[in-house]
Tab-separated table of C-alpha atoms and ligand atoms in Angstrom:
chain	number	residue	atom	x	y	z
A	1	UNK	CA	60.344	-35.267	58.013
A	2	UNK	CA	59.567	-32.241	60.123
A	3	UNK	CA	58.828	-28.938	58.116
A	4	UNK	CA	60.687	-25.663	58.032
A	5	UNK	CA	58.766	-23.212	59.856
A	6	UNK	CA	59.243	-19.804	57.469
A	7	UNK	CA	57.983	-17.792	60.421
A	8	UNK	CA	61.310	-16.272	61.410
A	9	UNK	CA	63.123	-15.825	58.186
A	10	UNK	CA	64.130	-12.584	57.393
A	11	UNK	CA	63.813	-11.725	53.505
A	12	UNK	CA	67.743	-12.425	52.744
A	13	UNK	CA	67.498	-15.946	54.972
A	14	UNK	CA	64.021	-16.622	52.709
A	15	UNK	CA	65.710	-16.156	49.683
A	16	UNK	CA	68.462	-18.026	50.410
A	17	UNK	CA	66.362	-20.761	51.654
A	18	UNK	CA	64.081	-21.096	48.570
A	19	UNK	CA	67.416	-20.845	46.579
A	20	UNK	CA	69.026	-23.606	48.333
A	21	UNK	CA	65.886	-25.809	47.487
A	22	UNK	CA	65.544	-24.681	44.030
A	23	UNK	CA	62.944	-22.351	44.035
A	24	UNK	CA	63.568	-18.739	42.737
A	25	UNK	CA	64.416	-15.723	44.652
A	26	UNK	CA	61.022	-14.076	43.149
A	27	UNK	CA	58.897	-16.896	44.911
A	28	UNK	CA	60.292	-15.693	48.168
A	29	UNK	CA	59.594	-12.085	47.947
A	30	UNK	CA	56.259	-12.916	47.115
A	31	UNK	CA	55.775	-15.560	49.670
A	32	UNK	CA	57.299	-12.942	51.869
A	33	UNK	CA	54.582	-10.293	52.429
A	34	UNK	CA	51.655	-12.772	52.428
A	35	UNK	CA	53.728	-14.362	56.019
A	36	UNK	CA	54.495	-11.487	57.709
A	37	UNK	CA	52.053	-8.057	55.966
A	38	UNK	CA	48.570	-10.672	55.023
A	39	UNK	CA	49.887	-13.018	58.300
A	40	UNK	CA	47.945	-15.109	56.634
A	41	UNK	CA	48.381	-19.776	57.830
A	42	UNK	CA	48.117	-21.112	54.902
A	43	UNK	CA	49.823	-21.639	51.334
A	44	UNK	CA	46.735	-21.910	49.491
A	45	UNK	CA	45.785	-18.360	49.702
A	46	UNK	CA	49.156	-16.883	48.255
A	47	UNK	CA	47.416	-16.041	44.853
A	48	UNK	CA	50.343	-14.581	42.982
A	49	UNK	CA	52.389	-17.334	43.870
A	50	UNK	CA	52.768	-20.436	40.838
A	51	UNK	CA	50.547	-23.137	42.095
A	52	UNK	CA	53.773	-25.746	41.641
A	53	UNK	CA	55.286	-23.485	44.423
A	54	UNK	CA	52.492	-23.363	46.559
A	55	UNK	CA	52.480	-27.149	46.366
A	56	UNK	CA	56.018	-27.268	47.256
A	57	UNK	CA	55.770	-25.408	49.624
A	58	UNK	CA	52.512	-27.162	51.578
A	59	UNK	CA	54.891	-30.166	51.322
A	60	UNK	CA	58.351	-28.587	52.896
A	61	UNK	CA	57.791	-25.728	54.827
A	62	UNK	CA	54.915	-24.310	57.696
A	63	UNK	CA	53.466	-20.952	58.992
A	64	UNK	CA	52.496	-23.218	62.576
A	65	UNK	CA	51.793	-20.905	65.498
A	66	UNK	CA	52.209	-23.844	67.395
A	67	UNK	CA	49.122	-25.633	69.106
A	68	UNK	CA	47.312	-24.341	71.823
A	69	UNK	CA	46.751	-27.289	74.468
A	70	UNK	CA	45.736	-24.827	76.980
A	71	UNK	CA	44.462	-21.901	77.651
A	72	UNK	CA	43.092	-19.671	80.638
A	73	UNK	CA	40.957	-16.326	80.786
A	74	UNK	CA	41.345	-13.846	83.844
A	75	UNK	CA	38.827	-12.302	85.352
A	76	UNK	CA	40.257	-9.177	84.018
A	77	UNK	CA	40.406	-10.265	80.648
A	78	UNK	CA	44.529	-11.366	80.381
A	79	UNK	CA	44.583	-14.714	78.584
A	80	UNK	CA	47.544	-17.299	79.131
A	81	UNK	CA	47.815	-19.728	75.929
A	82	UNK	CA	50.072	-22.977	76.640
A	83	UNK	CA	51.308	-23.916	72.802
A	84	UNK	CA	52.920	-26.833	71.924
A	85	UNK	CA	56.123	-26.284	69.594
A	86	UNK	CA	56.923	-28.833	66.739
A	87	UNK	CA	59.254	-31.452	69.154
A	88	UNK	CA	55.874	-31.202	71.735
A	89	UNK	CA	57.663	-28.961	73.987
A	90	UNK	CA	55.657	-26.631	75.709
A	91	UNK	CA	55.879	-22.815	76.055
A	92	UNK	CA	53.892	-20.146	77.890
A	93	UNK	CA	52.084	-16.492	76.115
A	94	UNK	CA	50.108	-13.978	77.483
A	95	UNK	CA	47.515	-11.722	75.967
A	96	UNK	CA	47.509	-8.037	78.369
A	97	UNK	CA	44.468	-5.838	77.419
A	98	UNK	CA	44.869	-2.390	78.738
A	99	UNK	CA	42.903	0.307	77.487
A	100	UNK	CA	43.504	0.954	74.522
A	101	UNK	CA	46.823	-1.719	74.386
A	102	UNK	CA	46.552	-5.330	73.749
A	103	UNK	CA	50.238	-6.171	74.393
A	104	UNK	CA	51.955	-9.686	74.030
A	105	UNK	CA	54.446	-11.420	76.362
A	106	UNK	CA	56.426	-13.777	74.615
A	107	UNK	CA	59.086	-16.199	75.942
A	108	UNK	CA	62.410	-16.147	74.833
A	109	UNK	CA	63.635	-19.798	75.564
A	110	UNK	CA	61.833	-23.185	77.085
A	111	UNK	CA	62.879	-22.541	80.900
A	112	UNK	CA	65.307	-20.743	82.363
A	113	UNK	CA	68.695	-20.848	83.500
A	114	UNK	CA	68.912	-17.742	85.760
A	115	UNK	CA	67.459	-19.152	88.944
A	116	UNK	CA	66.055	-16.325	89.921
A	117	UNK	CA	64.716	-17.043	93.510
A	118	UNK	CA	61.093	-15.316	92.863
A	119	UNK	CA	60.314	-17.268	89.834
A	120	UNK	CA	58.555	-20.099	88.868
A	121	UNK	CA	60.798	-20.474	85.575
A	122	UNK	CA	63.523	-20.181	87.279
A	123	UNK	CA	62.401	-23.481	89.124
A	124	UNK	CA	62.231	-25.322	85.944
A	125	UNK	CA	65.512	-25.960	84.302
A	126	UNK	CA	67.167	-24.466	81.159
A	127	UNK	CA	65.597	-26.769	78.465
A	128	UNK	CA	66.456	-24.921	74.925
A	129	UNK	CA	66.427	-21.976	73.289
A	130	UNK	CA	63.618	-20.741	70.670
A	131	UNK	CA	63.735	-20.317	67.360
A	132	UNK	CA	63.126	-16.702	65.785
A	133	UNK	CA	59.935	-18.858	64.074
A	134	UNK	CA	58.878	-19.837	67.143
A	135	UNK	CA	59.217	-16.230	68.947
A	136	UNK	CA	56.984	-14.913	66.193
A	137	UNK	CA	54.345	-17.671	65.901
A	138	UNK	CA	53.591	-16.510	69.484
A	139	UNK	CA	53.243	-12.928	68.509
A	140	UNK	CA	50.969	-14.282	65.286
A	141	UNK	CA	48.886	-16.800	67.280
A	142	UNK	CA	47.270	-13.734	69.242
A	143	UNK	CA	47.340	-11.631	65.994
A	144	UNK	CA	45.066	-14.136	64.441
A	145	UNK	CA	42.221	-13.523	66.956
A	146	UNK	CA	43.104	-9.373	67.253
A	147	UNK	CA	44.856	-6.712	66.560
A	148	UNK	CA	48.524	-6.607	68.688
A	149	UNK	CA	49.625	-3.278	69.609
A	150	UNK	CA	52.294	-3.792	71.922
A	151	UNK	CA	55.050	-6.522	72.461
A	152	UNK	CA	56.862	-7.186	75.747
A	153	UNK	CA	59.643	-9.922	75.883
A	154	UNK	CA	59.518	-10.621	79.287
A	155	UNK	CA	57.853	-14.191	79.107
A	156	UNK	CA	59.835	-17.632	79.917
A	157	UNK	CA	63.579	-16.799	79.651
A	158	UNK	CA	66.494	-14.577	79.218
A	159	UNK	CA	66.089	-12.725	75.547
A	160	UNK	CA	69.797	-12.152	75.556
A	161	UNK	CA	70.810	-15.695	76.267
A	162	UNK	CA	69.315	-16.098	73.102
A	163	UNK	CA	69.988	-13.656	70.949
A	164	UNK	CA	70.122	-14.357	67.501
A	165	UNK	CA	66.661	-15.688	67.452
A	166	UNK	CA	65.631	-12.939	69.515
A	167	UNK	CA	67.677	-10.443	67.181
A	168	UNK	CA	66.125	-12.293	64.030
A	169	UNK	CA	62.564	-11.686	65.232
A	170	UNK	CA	63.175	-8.035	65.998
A	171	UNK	CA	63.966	-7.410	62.589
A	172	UNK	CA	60.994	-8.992	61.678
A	173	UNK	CA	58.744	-7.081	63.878
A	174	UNK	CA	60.391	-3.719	63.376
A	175	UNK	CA	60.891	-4.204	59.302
A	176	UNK	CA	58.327	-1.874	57.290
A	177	UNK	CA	58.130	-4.587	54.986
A	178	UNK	CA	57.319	-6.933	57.293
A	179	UNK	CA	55.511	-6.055	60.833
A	180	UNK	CA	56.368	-2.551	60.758
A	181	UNK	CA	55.863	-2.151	64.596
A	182	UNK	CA	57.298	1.379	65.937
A	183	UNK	CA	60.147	0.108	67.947
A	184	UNK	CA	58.486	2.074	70.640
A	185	UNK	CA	56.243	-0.421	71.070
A	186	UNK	CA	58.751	-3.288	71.829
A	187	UNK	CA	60.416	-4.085	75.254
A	188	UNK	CA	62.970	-6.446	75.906
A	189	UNK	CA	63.582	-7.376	79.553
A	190	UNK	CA	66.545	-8.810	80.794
A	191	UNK	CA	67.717	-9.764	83.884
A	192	UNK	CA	70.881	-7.978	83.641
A	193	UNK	CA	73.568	-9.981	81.436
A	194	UNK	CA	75.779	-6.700	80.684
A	195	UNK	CA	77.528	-9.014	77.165
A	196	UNK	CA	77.960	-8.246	73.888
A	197	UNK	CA	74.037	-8.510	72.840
A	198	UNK	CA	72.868	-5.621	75.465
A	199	UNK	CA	74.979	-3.304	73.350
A	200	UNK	CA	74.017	-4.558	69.999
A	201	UNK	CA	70.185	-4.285	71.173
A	202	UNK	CA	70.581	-1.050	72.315
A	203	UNK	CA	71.792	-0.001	68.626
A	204	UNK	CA	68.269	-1.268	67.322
A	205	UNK	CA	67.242	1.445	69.918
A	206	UNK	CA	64.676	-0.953	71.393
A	207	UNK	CA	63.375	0.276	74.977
A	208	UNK	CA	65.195	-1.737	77.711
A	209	UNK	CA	63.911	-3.179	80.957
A	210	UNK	CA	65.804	-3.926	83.561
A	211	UNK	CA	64.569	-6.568	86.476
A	212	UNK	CA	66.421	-5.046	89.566
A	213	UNK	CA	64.200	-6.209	92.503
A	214	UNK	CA	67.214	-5.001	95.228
A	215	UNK	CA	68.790	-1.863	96.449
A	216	UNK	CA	72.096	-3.765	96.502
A	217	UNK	CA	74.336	-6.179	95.489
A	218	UNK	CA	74.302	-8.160	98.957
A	219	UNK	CA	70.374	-8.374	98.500
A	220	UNK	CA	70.393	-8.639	94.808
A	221	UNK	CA	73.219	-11.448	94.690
A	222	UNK	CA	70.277	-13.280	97.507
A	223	UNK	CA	67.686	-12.953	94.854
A	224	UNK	CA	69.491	-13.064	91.129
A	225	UNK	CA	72.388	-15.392	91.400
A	226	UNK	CA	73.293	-12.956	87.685
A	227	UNK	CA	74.385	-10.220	89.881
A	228	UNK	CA	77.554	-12.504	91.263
A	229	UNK	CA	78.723	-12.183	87.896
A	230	UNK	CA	77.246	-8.829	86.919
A	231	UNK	CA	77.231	-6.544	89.994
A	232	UNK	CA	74.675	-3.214	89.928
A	233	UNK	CA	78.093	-0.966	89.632
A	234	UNK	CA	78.758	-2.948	86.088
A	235	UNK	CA	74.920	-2.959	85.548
A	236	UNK	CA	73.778	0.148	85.811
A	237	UNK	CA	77.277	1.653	83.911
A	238	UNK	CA	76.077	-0.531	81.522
A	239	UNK	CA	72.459	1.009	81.958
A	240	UNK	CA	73.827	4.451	81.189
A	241	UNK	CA	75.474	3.386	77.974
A	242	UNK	CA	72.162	1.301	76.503
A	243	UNK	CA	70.589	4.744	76.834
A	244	UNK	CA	73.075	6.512	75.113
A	245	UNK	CA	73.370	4.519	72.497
A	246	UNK	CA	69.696	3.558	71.916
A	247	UNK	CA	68.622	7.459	72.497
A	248	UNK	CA	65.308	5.957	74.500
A	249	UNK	CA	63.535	8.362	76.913
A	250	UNK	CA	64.748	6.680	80.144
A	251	UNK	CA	65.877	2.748	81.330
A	252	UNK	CA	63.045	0.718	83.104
A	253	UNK	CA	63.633	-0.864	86.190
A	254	UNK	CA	61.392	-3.550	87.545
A	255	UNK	CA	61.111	-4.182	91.048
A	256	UNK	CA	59.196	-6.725	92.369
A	257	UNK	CA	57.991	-6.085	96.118
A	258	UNK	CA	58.429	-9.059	98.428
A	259	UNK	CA	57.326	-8.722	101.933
A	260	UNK	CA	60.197	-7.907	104.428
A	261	UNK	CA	63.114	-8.693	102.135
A	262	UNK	CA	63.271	-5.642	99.650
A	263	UNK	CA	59.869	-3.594	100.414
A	264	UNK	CA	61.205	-1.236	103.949
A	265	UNK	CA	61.696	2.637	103.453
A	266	UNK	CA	65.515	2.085	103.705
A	267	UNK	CA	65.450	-0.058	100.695
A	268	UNK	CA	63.465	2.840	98.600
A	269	UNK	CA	66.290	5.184	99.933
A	270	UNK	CA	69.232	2.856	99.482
A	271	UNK	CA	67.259	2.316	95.822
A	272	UNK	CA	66.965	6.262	95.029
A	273	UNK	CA	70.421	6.644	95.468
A	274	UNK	CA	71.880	3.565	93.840
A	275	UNK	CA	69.902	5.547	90.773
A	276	UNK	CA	71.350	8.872	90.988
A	277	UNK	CA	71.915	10.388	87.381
A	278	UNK	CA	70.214	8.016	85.368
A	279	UNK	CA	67.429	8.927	83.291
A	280	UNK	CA	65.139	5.566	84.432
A	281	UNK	CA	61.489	5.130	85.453
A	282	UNK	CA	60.823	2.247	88.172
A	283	UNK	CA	57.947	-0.271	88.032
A	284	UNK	CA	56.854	-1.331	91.344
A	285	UNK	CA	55.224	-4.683	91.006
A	286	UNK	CA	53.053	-6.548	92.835
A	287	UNK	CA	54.311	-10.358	93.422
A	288	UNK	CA	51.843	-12.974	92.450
A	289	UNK	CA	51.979	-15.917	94.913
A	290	UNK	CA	52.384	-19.341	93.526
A	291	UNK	CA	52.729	-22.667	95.220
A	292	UNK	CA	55.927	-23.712	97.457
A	293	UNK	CA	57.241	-20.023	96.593
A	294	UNK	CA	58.929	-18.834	100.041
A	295	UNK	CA	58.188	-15.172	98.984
A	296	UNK	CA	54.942	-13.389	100.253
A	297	UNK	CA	53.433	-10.261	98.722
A	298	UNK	CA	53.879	-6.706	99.982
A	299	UNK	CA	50.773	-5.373	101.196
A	300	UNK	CA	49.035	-2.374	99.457
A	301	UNK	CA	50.027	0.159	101.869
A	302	UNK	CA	53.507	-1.167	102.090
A	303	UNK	CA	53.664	-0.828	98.368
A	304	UNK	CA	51.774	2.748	98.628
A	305	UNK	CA	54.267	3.975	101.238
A	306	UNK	CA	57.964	2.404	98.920
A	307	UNK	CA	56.487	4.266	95.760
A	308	UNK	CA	55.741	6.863	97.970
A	309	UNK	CA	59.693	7.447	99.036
A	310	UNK	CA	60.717	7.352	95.271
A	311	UNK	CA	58.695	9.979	93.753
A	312	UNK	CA	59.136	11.984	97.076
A	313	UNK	CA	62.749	11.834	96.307
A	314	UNK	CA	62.489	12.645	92.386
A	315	UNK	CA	62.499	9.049	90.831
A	316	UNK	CA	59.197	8.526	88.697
A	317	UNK	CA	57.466	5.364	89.954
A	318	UNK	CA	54.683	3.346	89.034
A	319	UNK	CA	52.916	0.606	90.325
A	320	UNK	CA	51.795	-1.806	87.537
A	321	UNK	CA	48.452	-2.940	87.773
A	322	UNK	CA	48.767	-7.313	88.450
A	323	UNK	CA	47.289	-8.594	86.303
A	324	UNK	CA	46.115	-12.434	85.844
A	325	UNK	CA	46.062	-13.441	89.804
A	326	UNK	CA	43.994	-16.205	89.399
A	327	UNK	CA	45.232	-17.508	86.676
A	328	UNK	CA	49.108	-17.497	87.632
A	329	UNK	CA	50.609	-14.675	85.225
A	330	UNK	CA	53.841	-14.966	86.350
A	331	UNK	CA	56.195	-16.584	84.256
A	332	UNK	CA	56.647	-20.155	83.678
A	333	UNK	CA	53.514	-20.713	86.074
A	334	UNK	CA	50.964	-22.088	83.589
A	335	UNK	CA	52.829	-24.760	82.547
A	336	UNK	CA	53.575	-26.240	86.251
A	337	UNK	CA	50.282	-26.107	86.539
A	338	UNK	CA	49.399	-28.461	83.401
A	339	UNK	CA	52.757	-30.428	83.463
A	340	UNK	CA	52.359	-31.333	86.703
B	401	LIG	S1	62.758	-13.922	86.228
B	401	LIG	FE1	63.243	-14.170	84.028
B	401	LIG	S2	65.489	-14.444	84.016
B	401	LIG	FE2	64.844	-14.830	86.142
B	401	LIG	S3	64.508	-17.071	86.229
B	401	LIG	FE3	62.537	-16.109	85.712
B	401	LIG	S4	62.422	-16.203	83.470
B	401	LIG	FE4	64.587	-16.484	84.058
């Protein structure tokens, strides 16, 4: 019989849990903190927990990470784990150390099924969602080895096509009694889905990115087959209202640069004005090459000269740093590479 993994229970959902199985709600709330304050991986060490529940517990339930088959170190540090879930499926983290940041990219679901044209996820099929447990074992496995500052959910799959577990972890990670990260330090990415869950995610106030990659829709609807059903003029309404309601700084727009398909200076103009009046902040990024993609990356002057026309015209711009080259950061590209 498989175990529950307690990783992604919120303190009600614990209690209810132990309940259910006829433990007592006071062996969850002490349970509780040793998961998610200690982080410790093992029953054994709960020491104000009865040693009948400890047992029962070792028998039912798990704190599993998930098992690292595979793993790869940049050259500038980023480190790509491939862990194996409970049902051997197989999902992709990264480790980004920055400075002073170590931040986390988790996935949100095994695959993908936006298709996005640029992506090696979106190559691979929809397969299932995660579980909240599973989203936090990948935030814990890289908290075992060192101390996570920041969290980006912009790994395999679309966080708001899986909400609930994605909503369910949040609470985890932003809880005081539990991860107590400032919800500053969280992003959630999406690839526009304009539903129900962008507005209840912007009322946890958590900073938003947005993957745009296009000027407009006739591009963007070429790239993101999402924009067919949520065009920018819904999108970036929608953009305007997140930030309203969430009260964050500005929106985040990611924009990959492909070479001669979204990278001329008319597409940095067309881009500046499709932005007009929203407080936002654009991330230029670099495109990492992988095998059979038909995309080719922007050279460095090319890139200079777009971020060039976007600050010139009052939009801040950055150009993220790529990070992981050689070992395929992109998402969904470590496990072609093994599965293969
Ligand atoms: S870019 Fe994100 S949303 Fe698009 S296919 Fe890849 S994983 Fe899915």
């Amino acid at each position: 019989m498989q175990k529950i993994n307690l990783l992604g229970y919120r303190l009600e959902q614990l209690i209810e849990l132990f309940q259910q199985m006829g433990l007592q709600k006071l062996d969850a709330k002490r349970v509780y903190p040793w998961i998610h304050v200690k982080r410790v991986k093992d029953f054994d060490v709960m020491s104000d927990v009865p040693l009948s529940v400890r047992d029962f517990c070792k028998e039912h339930f798990s704190l599993d990470r998930g098992k690292c088959v595979h793993r790869q170190i940049s050259r500038d540090g980023t480190q790509k784990a491939l862990l194996e879930m409970a049902d051997g499926e197989k999902i992709e983290t990264v480790l980004i150390p920055d400075d002073d940041r170590m931040t986390v990219c988790v996935s949100s679901q095994i695959g993908c099924a936006m298709g996005c044209k640029f992506c090696h996820t979106g190559t691979q099929s929809l397969v299932r969602n995660l579980s909240a447990s599973e989203i936090i074992g990948q935030i814990l496995f890289w908290q075992d080895q060192c101390d996570i500052t920041n969290i980006v959910f912009m790994g395999m799959g679309e966080p708001l096509m899986n909400f609930e577990s994605v909503e369910s972890a949040l609470s985890l990670l932003l809880s005081p009694q539990a991860h107590n990260y400032s919800r500053h330090r969280i992003t959630i990415s999406t690839s526009g889905i304009v539903n129900d869950s962008f507005l209840k995610l912007a009322e946890l106030g958590v900073p938003l990115a947005i993957s745009l990659h296009a000027p407009n829709d006739q591009k963007r609807n070429a790239l993101m087959p999402i924009n067919f059903r949520y065009p920018l003029k819904m999108l970036l309404e929608a953009a305007k209202e997140y930030r309203r309601i969430s009260n964050t700084k500005h929106i985040t727009f990611e924009y990959l640069l492909l070479k001669d398909v979204n990278d001329s200076r008319e597409d940095a103009i067309q881009l500046v004005r499709l932005l007009h009046g929203l407080a936002c902040k654009v991330n230029l990024i670099r495109y990492n090459d992988w095998p059979m993609s038909r995309f080719a990356r922007t050279s460095e002057d090319r890139v200079n000269a777009f971020a060039f026309e976007l600050k010139k015209r009052g939009i801040m711009a950055t150009v993220r740093q790529s990070k992981g080259d050689d070992i395929f950061a992109a998402c969904g590209q470590l496990k072609t590479q093994i599965i293969s």
